[in-house]
Amino acid sequence: MAQPEDSTDRHVARWRGHWVLETAPYDDTVEAITTRIGAIMRHLREHKKRAATEAGLQDFEYDTLHALMIRDTPGTSSPTALAADLGISPAGMSGRLEGMEKAGFIQRTTDATDRRRLGVEATPAGIEIWREVMARRGQEEDEMLGVLSAHERETLSTLLKRVTLHIEGERNR
Amino acid sequence: MAQPEDSTDRHVARWRGHWVLETAPYDDTVEAITTRIGAIMRHLREHKKRAATEAGLQDFEYDTLHALMIRDTPGTSSPTALAADLGISPAGMSGRLEGMEKAGFIQRTTDATDRRRLGVEATPAGIEIWREVMARRGQEEDEMLGVLSAHERETLSTLLKRVTLHIEGERNR
DNA sequence: GGTGAATAATTCGCTGGCGAAGTAATATGG
DNA sequence: CCATATTACTTCGCCAGCGAATTATTCACC
């Protein structure tokens, strides 16, 4: 039962001492949750980056392929829609697609009925390398969450869902 | 009891149909957890960015001040240590400090005993504006996690801690 | 105590990404 | 139908950050 400390415990303990917000009282548990979520994300992000690099992709190339593959229409999109999904500017998208087309990961196709529109398609080579990275990420996620029992994972997922429902609901109000 | 769907539910449902990893069986709950953590992080990150901007700081300036303030020695550090905390290169740090010193948020001081070393200190103005952003972030975190009861927050924090202990333990092995 | 290794920060050349302006094509409405 | 607005992407000028090389200082040890 006596859990050892994680870095967040140390952070919060230090924090409580010299930072008390006058306006809102400082809540250890809230701070601990957000800090731990941050730590987990950082871990996953770094692992993703490593997996991508080892598969021969730059981080942003993998991100682009990934955004392309997880759409409702997997492997097909438009530059504008992709940019929106990725949270980058259309200008940045042009640059990425240029390089990735040259590298053979994606292909730009022209739309027959509207010549302003482009299509972006993942090539077989792109899909293959993306799958490679995905497999590694899946393994890492399983490994990471393997410390929890199936039941605990359900609990965790449900609690997180309450939070995401809340923030997604906010946006539509 | 019948919870509505969040975006992750939709993502996972779509996903299950057209993506099954041959090597490791695809686990809905694991995928849901990581996706939701990602959604929460993105929400917090965007809120942080907005709060910083509204307070008159660029995102990276706030990050720098923050890293400086949450050290064991709050408000004081060296460029190298700060760069390591922030995960940026020493070269990038030089640039940031240059701009932030001009803007009056931090100050570089010389070390009396070792003239290679510099000190970085947050100025009163820097601390003030950082606190402003912190207050907003704290409010947002409280608001976001306010959908959970205190008891549920404890549960969530504990489950997350099991995970962070695991990934932190890995690193020291 | 002088020479070579190590350490701290900066400078330099380059890259990815941004916002704004530009180009090209399609939609709209009088 | 023609003029104007809108939409989709690209180009341009700029900025933040990276890795490598540079400068300045201190440490280590024979």
mmCIF file of C-alpha atoms (C1' of nucleotides) in Angstrom, chain B residues 79-80 91 94 108 116 118, chain C residues 6-12:
data_model
loop_
_atom_site.group_PDB
_atom_site.id
_atom_site.type_symbol
_atom_site.label_atom_id
_atom_site.label_comp_id
_atom_site.label_asym_id
_atom_site.label_seq_id
_atom_site.Cartn_x
_atom_site.Cartn_y
_atom_site.Cartn_z
ATOM 1 C CA PRO B 79 20.841 28.585 -19.345
ATOM 2 C CA THR B 80 22.003 24.989 -19.702
ATOM 3 C CA ALA B 91 21.480 27.323 -28.945
ATOM 4 C CA SER B 94 20.513 31.670 -26.057
ATOM 5 C CA ARG B 108 21.252 37.293 -17.088
ATOM 6 C CA ARG B 116 31.792 30.632 -17.964
ATOM 7 C CA LEU B 118 25.609 32.633 -16.258
ATOM 8 C "C1'" DA C 6 36.176 19.282 -20.287
ATOM 9 C "C1'" DT C 7 32.493 22.679 -19.613
ATOM 10 C "C1'" DA C 8 29.376 26.879 -20.606
ATOM 11 C "C1'" DA C 9 27.552 29.710 -23.540
ATOM 12 C "C1'" DT C 10 27.182 31.891 -28.181
ATOM 13 C "C1'" DT C 11 27.339 32.213 -33.282
ATOM 14 C "C1'" DC C 12 26.292 30.284 -37.800
#
